[in-house]
């Protein structure tokens, strides 16, 4: 997901709408919206340039304070030219932004990276082109790869359907999907990023997790020896949850990225969402070359504090091998204590804790 996909989406939009440039778009209401087709096209262009500005300016607390205004007398051909131009601006901003750069966007965690802004731009174009072409009686269906990319980057909470485009329409309240209830309220979700002292915990989206589990980099620049096998295995579990519709992105897997050089040194994540008693388990690993620097302790302390600050989490646990003294040291330095013999017995009998593992806990 990047500048090429933004340009592809915009080209498809313009090609689909061009046959109707002689229509009065101000008199035709876009399907499912209160806006006219003219208003909707302006909205698309406004979002594209706003995303480009927020990413380029690294906006932190709000949108860059400007608005798109058309010249008086701009016709539909000119409006499509504006859509093309603003799409090109977003594509350029995405291509030139460094991987770790983030800009303001409110949903749901207050920021997005270059991939997020590209995906949001593509989503705006695909969905609103659908709204306009449907109202104008024009045929339109984007490439399946674009729709699938939007789903895997922005809708990690949505179970994949039989085909990407109908699934995206259903997920945004624009269509039906057999066996699923209609969607009346929806939001896309950029990835969660939790800053620590020397590393940033960067949420891994399903698209990146899929690449990692298959032996790729997930789009991260790893130090030598990374990612370690535990991160790939965690991404495999993430994808199984995503494919089953059980993935909760905030309780997923995070890459540990050093802001100083943008390189990933390890991974950390939850083994799933909190259970009914508010318990979650965390696992972590580091590339061999990153060990002994305190990164794991820092990341574990940060993610645990984030989790325990939530109302749905009362306890965070770790399971560690008996002979893994370094990991036991990480747990202790991060504020965890060894569970009691009774707690370990209950965990073994009721929660399938392997008898060869030690249980560490930290409570709110």
Coordinates of C-alpha atoms in Angstrom, one line a residue, residues 34-306:
X34 CA -26.7 13.5 2.0
X35 CA -24.1 15.1 -0.4
X36 CA -24.6 15.6 -4.1
X37 CA -22.2 13.9 -6.5
X38 CA -20.5 17.3 -6.8
X39 CA -20.1 17.6 -3.1
X40 CA -18.8 14.1 -2.8
X41 CA -16.1 14.6 -5.5
X42 CA -15.0 17.8 -3.7
X43 CA -14.9 15.8 -0.4
X44 CA -12.7 13.2 -2.0
X45 CA -10.2 15.8 -3.3
X46 CA -10.3 17.7 0.0
X47 CA -9.5 14.5 1.9
X48 CA -6.6 13.6 -0.4
X49 CA -4.9 16.9 -0.1
X50 CA -5.6 17.0 3.7
X51 CA -4.0 13.6 4.1
X52 CA -1.0 14.7 2.1
X53 CA -0.6 17.9 4.2
X54 CA -0.9 16.1 7.5
X55 CA 1.6 13.5 6.6
X56 CA 4.1 16.0 5.0
X57 CA 3.8 18.5 7.9
X58 CA 3.8 15.7 10.5
X59 CA 0.7 17.3 12.1
X60 CA 0.3 16.3 15.7
X61 CA -2.9 17.6 17.2
X62 CA -5.2 18.4 14.3
X63 CA -5.5 18.9 10.6
X64 CA -3.3 21.5 8.9
X65 CA -5.6 24.6 9.0
X66 CA -6.6 25.1 5.3
X67 CA -9.5 24.1 3.1
X68 CA -9.8 23.2 -0.6
X69 CA -11.9 25.7 -2.6
X70 CA -12.7 25.4 -6.3
X71 CA -12.5 28.4 -8.6
X72 CA -15.9 29.8 -9.5
X73 CA -17.3 28.1 -12.6
X74 CA -15.2 24.9 -12.3
X75 CA -17.0 22.3 -14.3
X76 CA -17.0 18.5 -13.8
X77 CA -14.0 18.0 -16.0
X78 CA -12.1 20.5 -13.9
X79 CA -13.3 18.9 -10.8
X80 CA -11.9 15.5 -11.9
X81 CA -8.6 17.3 -12.7
X82 CA -8.6 18.5 -9.1
X83 CA -9.1 14.9 -7.9
X84 CA -6.2 13.8 -10.0
X85 CA -4.0 16.6 -8.7
X86 CA -4.8 16.0 -5.1
X87 CA -4.3 12.3 -5.5
X88 CA -0.9 13.0 -7.0
X89 CA 0.0 15.1 -4.0
X90 CA -0.9 12.4 -1.6
X91 CA 1.0 9.8 -3.6
X92 CA 4.1 12.1 -3.5
X93 CA 3.7 12.7 0.2
X94 CA 3.5 8.9 0.8
X95 CA 6.5 8.2 -1.3
X96 CA 8.8 10.8 0.3
X97 CA 7.8 10.2 4.0
X98 CA 10.1 8.1 6.1
X99 CA 8.6 4.8 7.4
X100 CA 8.2 6.0 11.0
X101 CA 6.7 9.4 10.3
X102 CA 3.2 9.9 11.5
X103 CA 0.6 12.6 11.1
X104 CA -2.6 13.4 12.9
X105 CA -5.8 11.5 12.1
X106 CA -8.4 11.0 14.8
X107 CA -9.5 7.4 14.3
X108 CA -8.9 5.6 16.5
X109 CA -5.5 6.3 18.1
X110 CA -4.8 9.9 16.9
X111 CA -2.3 9.3 14.2
X112 CA -1.4 7.4 11.0
X113 CA 1.8 6.5 9.2
X114 CA 2.5 6.8 5.4
X115 CA 0.8 3.4 4.8
X116 CA -2.2 4.5 6.8
X117 CA -2.6 7.7 4.9
X118 CA -2.3 5.9 1.6
X119 CA -4.9 3.4 2.7
X120 CA -7.3 6.0 3.9
X121 CA -6.9 7.9 0.6
X122 CA -7.6 4.8 -1.4
X123 CA -10.6 4.0 0.8
X124 CA -12.1 7.4 0.3
X125 CA -11.6 7.1 -3.5
X126 CA -13.0 3.6 -3.9
X127 CA -16.0 4.0 -1.6
X128 CA -17.1 7.5 -2.8
X129 CA -16.6 6.5 -6.5
X130 CA -19.0 3.7 -5.7
X131 CA -21.5 6.2 -4.2
X132 CA -21.2 8.6 -7.2
X133 CA -21.3 6.0 -10.0
X134 CA -24.2 4.2 -8.4
X135 CA -26.2 7.5 -8.4
X136 CA -25.2 8.4 -11.9
X137 CA -26.0 4.9 -13.3
X138 CA -22.4 4.1 -14.2
X139 CA -20.6 0.8 -13.9
X140 CA -17.7 0.6 -11.4
X141 CA -15.8 -2.1 -9.6
X142 CA -12.2 -1.5 -8.5
X143 CA -9.4 -4.1 -8.7
X144 CA -9.8 -6.7 -6.0
X145 CA -6.3 -6.2 -4.9
X146 CA -7.0 -2.6 -4.0
X147 CA -10.1 -3.5 -2.0
X148 CA -8.2 -6.3 -0.2
X149 CA -5.3 -3.9 0.6
X150 CA -7.8 -1.5 2.2
X151 CA -9.3 -4.3 4.3
X152 CA -5.9 -5.6 5.5
X153 CA -4.5 -2.2 6.4
X154 CA -7.5 -0.4 7.7
X155 CA -10.1 -3.0 8.7
X156 CA -8.1 -5.5 10.8
X157 CA -11.2 -6.1 13.0
X158 CA -13.3 -7.3 10.0
X159 CA -13.2 -11.0 9.0
X160 CA -12.3 -11.5 5.4
X161 CA -15.2 -12.4 3.2
X162 CA -15.5 -14.5 0.0
X163 CA -14.4 -11.5 -2.1
X164 CA -12.7 -8.2 -1.1
X165 CA -14.9 -5.6 -2.8
X166 CA -18.3 -6.9 -1.5
X167 CA -16.7 -7.3 1.9
X168 CA -15.5 -3.7 1.9
X169 CA -18.9 -2.5 0.8
X170 CA -20.5 -4.5 3.6
X171 CA -18.0 -3.3 6.2
X172 CA -18.8 0.3 5.4
X173 CA -22.6 -0.1 5.4
X174 CA -22.9 -0.1 1.6
X175 CA -24.0 -3.7 0.9
X176 CA -25.0 -7.1 2.2
X177 CA -22.9 -10.1 2.9
X178 CA -24.5 -13.6 3.3
X179 CA -24.5 -14.8 6.8
X180 CA -23.6 -11.4 8.3
X181 CA -25.8 -8.7 9.9
X182 CA -26.0 -5.4 8.2
X183 CA -23.4 -2.8 9.3
X184 CA -25.0 0.5 10.4
X185 CA -22.0 2.1 12.1
X186 CA -18.4 1.7 11.2
X187 CA -14.9 3.1 11.6
X188 CA -11.6 2.1 10.0
X189 CA -8.7 1.6 12.3
X190 CA -5.1 2.8 11.9
X191 CA -2.5 0.9 13.9
X192 CA -1.8 1.5 17.5
X193 CA 1.7 3.0 18.3
X194 CA 2.9 3.1 21.9
X195 CA 6.1 5.1 22.5
X196 CA 8.6 3.9 25.1
X197 CA 12.0 5.4 26.0
X198 CA 14.3 4.0 23.2
X199 CA 11.9 2.0 21.2
X200 CA 8.4 2.5 19.7
X201 CA 5.9 -0.3 19.9
X202 CA 4.4 -0.2 16.4
X203 CA 1.2 -2.3 15.9
X204 CA 1.6 -4.9 13.1
X205 CA -1.4 -4.9 10.7
X206 CA -2.7 -8.1 9.1
X207 CA -1.1 -7.2 5.8
X208 CA 2.3 -6.9 7.4
X209 CA 1.7 -10.0 9.7
X210 CA 0.9 -12.1 6.6
X211 CA 4.2 -11.1 5.1
X212 CA 6.1 -11.8 8.3
X213 CA 4.6 -15.2 8.8
X214 CA 5.6 -16.1 5.2
X215 CA 9.3 -15.1 5.8
X216 CA 9.2 -11.5 4.7
X217 CA 10.0 -8.3 6.6
X218 CA 6.5 -6.9 7.1
X219 CA 7.8 -3.6 5.7
X220 CA 10.1 -3.1 8.6
X221 CA 13.9 -2.6 8.4
X222 CA 15.2 -5.3 10.8
X223 CA 18.6 -5.4 12.3
X224 CA 20.7 -8.4 11.5
X225 CA 19.2 -11.6 13.0
X226 CA 15.6 -10.2 12.9
X227 CA 12.8 -10.9 13.0
X228 CA 13.3 -13.7 15.5
X229 CA 11.2 -16.8 15.2
X230 CA 8.9 -15.8 18.0
X231 CA 7.7 -12.7 16.1
X232 CA 6.9 -14.8 13.0
X233 CA 5.0 -17.3 15.1
X234 CA 3.1 -14.5 16.8
X235 CA 2.2 -13.1 13.4
X236 CA 0.9 -16.5 12.3
X237 CA -1.4 -16.6 15.3
X238 CA -2.5 -13.0 14.5
X239 CA -3.5 -14.0 11.0
X240 CA -5.5 -17.0 12.3
X241 CA -7.4 -14.7 14.5
X242 CA -7.9 -12.2 11.7
X243 CA -9.2 -14.9 9.3
X244 CA -11.6 -16.1 12.0
X245 CA -12.9 -12.6 12.7
X246 CA -11.5 -12.7 16.3
X247 CA -8.6 -10.3 15.9
X248 CA -8.7 -7.2 18.2
X249 CA -5.9 -4.9 16.9
X250 CA -5.1 -3.3 20.2
X251 CA -4.3 -6.7 21.6
X252 CA -2.2 -7.8 18.7
X253 CA 1.5 -7.9 17.9
X254 CA 4.0 -4.9 17.9
X255 CA 7.3 -4.5 16.3
X256 CA 9.9 -2.7 18.5
X257 CA 11.4 0.1 16.4
X258 CA 14.2 2.4 17.3
X259 CA 13.3 5.9 16.4
X260 CA 16.9 6.9 16.2
X261 CA 17.5 4.8 13.1
X262 CA 14.1 3.3 12.2
X263 CA 15.3 -0.2 12.6
X264 CA 13.2 -3.0 14.2
X265 CA 14.9 -4.9 17.0
X266 CA 12.2 -7.3 18.1
X267 CA 8.6 -8.0 18.7
X268 CA 6.1 -8.0 21.6
X269 CA 2.4 -8.8 21.8
X270 CA -0.6 -10.3 23.4
X271 CA -1.7 -13.9 23.1
X272 CA -5.2 -12.6 22.7
X273 CA -7.9 -10.3 24.1
X274 CA -8.6 -10.2 27.8
X275 CA -10.7 -13.1 29.1
X276 CA -13.8 -12.7 31.2
X277 CA -11.7 -12.2 34.3
X278 CA -9.6 -9.4 32.7
X279 CA -6.4 -11.5 32.2
X280 CA -4.1 -11.2 29.3
X281 CA -0.8 -12.8 28.5
X282 CA 2.2 -11.1 26.8
X283 CA 5.1 -12.7 24.9
X284 CA 8.2 -11.0 23.5
X285 CA 11.5 -11.7 21.7
X286 CA 14.5 -9.8 20.4
X287 CA 16.8 -10.3 17.5
X288 CA 20.1 -11.7 18.9
X289 CA 22.0 -8.6 18.1
X290 CA 19.6 -6.4 20.2
X291 CA 19.8 -8.5 23.4
X292 CA 21.4 -7.2 26.5
X293 CA 20.4 -3.6 25.9
X294 CA 17.3 -3.4 28.0
X295 CA 14.9 -3.1 25.1
X296 CA 12.7 -6.1 26.2
X297 CA 12.4 -4.7 29.7
X298 CA 11.5 -1.3 28.4
X299 CA 8.9 -2.7 26.0
X300 CA 7.4 -5.1 28.5
X301 CA 7.1 -2.4 31.1
X302 CA 5.4 0.0 28.6
X303 CA 2.9 -2.4 27.1
X304 CA 2.0 -3.8 30.5
X305 CA 1.3 -0.3 31.8
X306 CA -0.8 0.5 28.7

